[in-house]
CSV table of C-alpha atoms in Angstrom, one decimal:
chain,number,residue,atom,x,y,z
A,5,UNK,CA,-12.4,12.7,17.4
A,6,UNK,CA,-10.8,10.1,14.6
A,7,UNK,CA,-12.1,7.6,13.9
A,8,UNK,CA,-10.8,4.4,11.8
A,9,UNK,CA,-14.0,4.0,9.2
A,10,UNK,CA,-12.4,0.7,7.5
A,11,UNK,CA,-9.4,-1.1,7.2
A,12,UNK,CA,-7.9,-4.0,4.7
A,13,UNK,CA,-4.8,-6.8,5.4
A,14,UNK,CA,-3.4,-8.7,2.2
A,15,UNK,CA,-1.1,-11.3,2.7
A,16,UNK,CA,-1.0,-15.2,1.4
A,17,UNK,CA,-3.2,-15.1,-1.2
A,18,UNK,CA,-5.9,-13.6,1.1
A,19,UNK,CA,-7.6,-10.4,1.4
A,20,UNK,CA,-9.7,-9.6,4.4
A,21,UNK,CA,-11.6,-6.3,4.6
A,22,UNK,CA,-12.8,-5.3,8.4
A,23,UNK,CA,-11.9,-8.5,9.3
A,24,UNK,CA,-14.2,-10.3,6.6
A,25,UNK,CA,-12.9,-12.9,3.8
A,26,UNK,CA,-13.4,-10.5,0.4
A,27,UNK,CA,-10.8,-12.3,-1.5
A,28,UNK,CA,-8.8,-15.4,-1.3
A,29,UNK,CA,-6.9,-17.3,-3.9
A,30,UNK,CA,-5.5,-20.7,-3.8
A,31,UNK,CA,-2.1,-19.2,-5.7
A,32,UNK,CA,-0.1,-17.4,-3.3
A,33,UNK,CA,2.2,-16.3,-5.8
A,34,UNK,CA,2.1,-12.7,-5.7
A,35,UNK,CA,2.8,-11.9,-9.1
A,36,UNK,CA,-0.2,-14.6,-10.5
A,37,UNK,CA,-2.3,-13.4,-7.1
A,38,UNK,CA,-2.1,-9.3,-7.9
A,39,UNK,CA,-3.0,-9.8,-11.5
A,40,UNK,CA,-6.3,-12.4,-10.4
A,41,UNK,CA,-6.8,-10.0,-7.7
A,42,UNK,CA,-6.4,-6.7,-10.4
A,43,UNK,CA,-8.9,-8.4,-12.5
A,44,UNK,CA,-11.3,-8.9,-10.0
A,45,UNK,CA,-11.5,-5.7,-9.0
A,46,UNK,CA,-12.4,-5.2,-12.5
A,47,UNK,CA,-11.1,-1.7,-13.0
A,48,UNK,CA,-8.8,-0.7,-16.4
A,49,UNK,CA,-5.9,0.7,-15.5
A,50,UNK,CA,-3.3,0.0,-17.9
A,51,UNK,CA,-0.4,1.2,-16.1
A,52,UNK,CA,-0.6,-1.8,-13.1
A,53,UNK,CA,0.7,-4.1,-15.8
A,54,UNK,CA,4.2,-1.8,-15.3
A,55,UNK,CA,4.2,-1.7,-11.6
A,56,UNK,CA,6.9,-3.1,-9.6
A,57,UNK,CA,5.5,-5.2,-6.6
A,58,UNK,CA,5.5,-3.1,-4.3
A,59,UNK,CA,3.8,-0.5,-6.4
A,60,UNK,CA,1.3,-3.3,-6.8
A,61,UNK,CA,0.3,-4.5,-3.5
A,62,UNK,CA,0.0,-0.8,-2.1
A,63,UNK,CA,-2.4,0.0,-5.2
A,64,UNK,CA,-4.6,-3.3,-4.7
A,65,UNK,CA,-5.1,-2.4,-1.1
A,66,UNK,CA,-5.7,1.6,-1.7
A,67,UNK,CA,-8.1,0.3,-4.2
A,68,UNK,CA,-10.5,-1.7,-2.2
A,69,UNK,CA,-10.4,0.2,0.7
A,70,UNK,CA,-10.9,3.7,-0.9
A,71,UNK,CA,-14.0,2.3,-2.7
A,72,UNK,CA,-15.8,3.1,-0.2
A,73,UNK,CA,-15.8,6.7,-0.5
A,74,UNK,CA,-16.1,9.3,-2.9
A,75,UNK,CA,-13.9,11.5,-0.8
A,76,UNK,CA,-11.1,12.7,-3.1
A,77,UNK,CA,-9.3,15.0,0.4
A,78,UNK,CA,-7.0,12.0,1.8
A,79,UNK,CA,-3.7,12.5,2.8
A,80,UNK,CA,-1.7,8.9,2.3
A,81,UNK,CA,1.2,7.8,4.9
A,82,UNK,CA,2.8,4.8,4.1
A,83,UNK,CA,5.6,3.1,5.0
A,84,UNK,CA,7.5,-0.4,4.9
A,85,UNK,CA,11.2,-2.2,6.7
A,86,UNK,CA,12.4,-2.7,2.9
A,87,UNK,CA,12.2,0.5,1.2
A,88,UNK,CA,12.3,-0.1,-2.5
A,89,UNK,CA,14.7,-3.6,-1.9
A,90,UNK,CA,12.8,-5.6,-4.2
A,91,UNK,CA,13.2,-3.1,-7.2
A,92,UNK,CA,17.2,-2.2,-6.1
A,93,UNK,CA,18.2,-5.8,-6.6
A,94,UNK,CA,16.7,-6.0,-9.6
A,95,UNK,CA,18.2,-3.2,-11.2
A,96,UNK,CA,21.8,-4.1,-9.3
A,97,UNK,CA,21.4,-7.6,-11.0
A,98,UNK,CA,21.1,-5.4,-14.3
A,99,UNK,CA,24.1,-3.9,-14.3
A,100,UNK,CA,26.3,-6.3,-13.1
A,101,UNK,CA,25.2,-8.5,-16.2
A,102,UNK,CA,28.4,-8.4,-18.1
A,103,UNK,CA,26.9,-10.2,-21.3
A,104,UNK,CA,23.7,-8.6,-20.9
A,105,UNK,CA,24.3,-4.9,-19.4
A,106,UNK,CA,21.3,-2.7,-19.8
A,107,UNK,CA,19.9,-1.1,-16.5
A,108,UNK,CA,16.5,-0.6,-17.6
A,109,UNK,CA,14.8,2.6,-16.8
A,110,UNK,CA,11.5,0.7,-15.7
A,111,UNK,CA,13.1,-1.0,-13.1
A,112,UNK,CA,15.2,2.1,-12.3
A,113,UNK,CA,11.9,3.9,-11.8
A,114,UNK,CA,10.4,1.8,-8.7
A,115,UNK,CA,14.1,2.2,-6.8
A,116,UNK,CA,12.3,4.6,-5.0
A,117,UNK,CA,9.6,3.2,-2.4
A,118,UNK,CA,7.5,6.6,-2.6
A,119,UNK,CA,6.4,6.0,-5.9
A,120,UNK,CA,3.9,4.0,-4.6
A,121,UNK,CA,2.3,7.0,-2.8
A,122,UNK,CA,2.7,8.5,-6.6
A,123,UNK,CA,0.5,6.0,-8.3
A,124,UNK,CA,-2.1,5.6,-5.8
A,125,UNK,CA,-2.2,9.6,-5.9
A,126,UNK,CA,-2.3,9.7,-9.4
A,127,UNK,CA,-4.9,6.8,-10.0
A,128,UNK,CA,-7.4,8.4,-7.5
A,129,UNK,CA,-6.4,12.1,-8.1
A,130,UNK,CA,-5.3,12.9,-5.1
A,131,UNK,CA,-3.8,16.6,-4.8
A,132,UNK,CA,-3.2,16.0,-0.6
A,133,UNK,CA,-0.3,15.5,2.0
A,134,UNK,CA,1.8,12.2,1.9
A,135,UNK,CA,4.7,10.7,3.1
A,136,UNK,CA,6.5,7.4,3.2
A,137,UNK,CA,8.4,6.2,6.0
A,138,UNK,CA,11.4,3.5,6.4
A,139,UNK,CA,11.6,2.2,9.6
A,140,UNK,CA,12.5,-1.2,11.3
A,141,UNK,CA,8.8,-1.5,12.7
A,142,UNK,CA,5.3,0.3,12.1
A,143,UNK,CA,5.7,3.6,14.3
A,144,UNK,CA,2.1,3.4,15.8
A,145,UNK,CA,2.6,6.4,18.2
A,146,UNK,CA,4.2,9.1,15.4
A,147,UNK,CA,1.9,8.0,12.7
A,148,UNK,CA,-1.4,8.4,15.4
A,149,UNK,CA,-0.3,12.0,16.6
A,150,UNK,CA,0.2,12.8,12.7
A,151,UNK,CA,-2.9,11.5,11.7
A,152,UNK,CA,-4.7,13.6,14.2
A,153,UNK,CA,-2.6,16.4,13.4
A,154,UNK,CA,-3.7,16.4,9.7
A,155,UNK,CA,-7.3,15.8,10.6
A,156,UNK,CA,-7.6,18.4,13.5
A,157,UNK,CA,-5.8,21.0,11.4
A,158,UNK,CA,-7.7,20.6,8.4
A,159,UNK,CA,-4.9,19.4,6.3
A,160,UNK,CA,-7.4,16.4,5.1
A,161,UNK,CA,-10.7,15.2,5.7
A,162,UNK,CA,-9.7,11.8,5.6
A,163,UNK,CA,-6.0,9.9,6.2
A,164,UNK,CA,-5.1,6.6,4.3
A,165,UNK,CA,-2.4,4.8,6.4
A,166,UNK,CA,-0.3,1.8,5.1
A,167,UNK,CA,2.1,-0.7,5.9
A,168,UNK,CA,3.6,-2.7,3.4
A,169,UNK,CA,5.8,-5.6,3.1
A,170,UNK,CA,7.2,-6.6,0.2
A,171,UNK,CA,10.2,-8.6,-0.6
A,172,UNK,CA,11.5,-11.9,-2.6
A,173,UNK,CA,7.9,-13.0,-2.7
A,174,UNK,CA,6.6,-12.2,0.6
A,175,UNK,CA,3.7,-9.6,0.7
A,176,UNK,CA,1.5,-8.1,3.1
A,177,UNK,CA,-0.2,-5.1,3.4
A,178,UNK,CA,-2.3,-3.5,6.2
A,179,UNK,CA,-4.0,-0.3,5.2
A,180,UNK,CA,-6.4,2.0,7.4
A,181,UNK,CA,-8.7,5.0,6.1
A,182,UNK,CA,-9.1,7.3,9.5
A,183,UNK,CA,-11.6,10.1,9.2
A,184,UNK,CA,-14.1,12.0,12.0
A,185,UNK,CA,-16.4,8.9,11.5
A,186,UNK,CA,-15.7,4.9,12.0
A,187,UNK,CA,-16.3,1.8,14.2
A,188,UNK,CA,-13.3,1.7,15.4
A,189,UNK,CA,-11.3,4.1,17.9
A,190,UNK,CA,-8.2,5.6,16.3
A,191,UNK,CA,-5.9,4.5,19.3
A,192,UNK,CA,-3.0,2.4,19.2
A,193,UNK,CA,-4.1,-0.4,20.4
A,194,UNK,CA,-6.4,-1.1,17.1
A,195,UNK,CA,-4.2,0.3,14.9
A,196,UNK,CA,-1.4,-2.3,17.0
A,197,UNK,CA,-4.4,-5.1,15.8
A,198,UNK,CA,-4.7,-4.4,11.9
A,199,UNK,CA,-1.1,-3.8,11.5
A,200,UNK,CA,0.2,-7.1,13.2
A,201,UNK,CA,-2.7,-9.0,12.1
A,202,UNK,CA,-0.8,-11.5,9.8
A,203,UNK,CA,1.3,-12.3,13.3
C-alpha cells in the first residue's frame, strides 16, 4: 500500500517540511528568497544561478525533500496552471525589443515547463519515469491512480509528486515523495491537504 513518507510547501518566504517551520525568510522576494534559501542548503551547484524561476522553486523543493533518501529509483510527476508563462513573456518581451532585438537562448531554454523535471533529474541522477502536467487545478484523482500504478508495477520504488506555481513573483510549491512506507495514507484527502495548504 503507498504510503506518503514526507512532504514540503514553499510559498512567502516560508518553507515548511511535514508541516514544520524549516525555513523562513523575512524577504519574500523570490529571486533574493531562492538564492538565501540555495545557500542554506549549502550544496554547489553551479547551474541554479541559470535557472529560470520556475526551474528554481521546483529544484529547492526536490532538494529538501529528497534528502531524505538515498533512493536514486523515483519517478517525478509535476505539474503547474502556468506552464512555462514566466519564461514565455520574457522571451516575447525579447523580441519585440525593436532597439534591443536579441531573443536569448537562455531564456528560450526554460519556455518549456518540463525542463524542470530535466534538472531535478539531472542533479539527482535520476534515470526513471516523469511527466509534467498543465492543467487548470492539481488532478488529485489521475495523479493517485498513476502514482499507484508506477509503484504497484514496479515502474519505481518511490514517486516524487509536485505542484508548482510560479508566476510574476508569486511562488509556491507543494511536493510529496510516496513510496510503500510513510505517516501518511496516500489518499486524496491528504494529498487535497498538502497541495492546498497555502489556501
Amino acid at each position: 500500500m503507498a504510503k506518503i513518507s514526507t512532504h514540503i510547501e514553499i510559498f512567502d518566504g516560508q518553507v515548511l517540511l511535514d508541516d514544520k517551520p524549516y525555513f523562513t525568510s523575512e524577504n519574500q522576494d523570490f529571486k533574493a528568497f531562492s538564492k538565501v534559501l540555495y545557500q542554506q542548503l549549502d550544496i554547489s551547484y553551479p547551474k541554479f544561478y541559470k535557472m529560470d524561476n520556475l526551474c528554481k522553486l521546483a529544484f529547492l523543493a526536490s532538494e529538501i525533500i529528497l534528502q531524505q533518501t538515498q533512493e536514486k529509483d523515483i519517478a517525478l510527476i509535476f505539474g503547474n496552471k502556468e506552464g512555462s508563462l514566466d519564461s514565455d513573456l520574457q522571451h516575447q518581451a525579447l523580441i519585440q525589443d525593436p532597439e534591443n532585438y536579441y531573443p536569448s537562448p537562455a531564456v528560450f531554454v526554460y519556455t518549456l515547463p518540463n525542463i524542470c523535471i530535466g534538472e531535478v533529474s539531472i542533479r539527482h541522477q535520476l534515470l526513471t519515469e516523469s511527466m509534467f502536467l498543465v492543467a487548470d487545478e492539481y488532478p488529485i484523482g489521475d495523479i493517485a491512480d498513476y502514482t499507484a500504478y508506477l509503484l504497484e508495477q514496479q515502474k519505481a520504488k518511490m514517486v516524487l509528486c509536485g505542484w508548482l506555481k510560479m508566476h510574476d513573483n508569486s511562488y509556491s510549491a507543494s511536493f510529496y515523495l510516496v513510496s510503500t512506507s510513510g505517516s501518511l495514507a496516500h489518499n486524496e484527502k491528504n494529498i487535497h491537504d498538502i497541495v492546498h495548504k497555502k489556501a
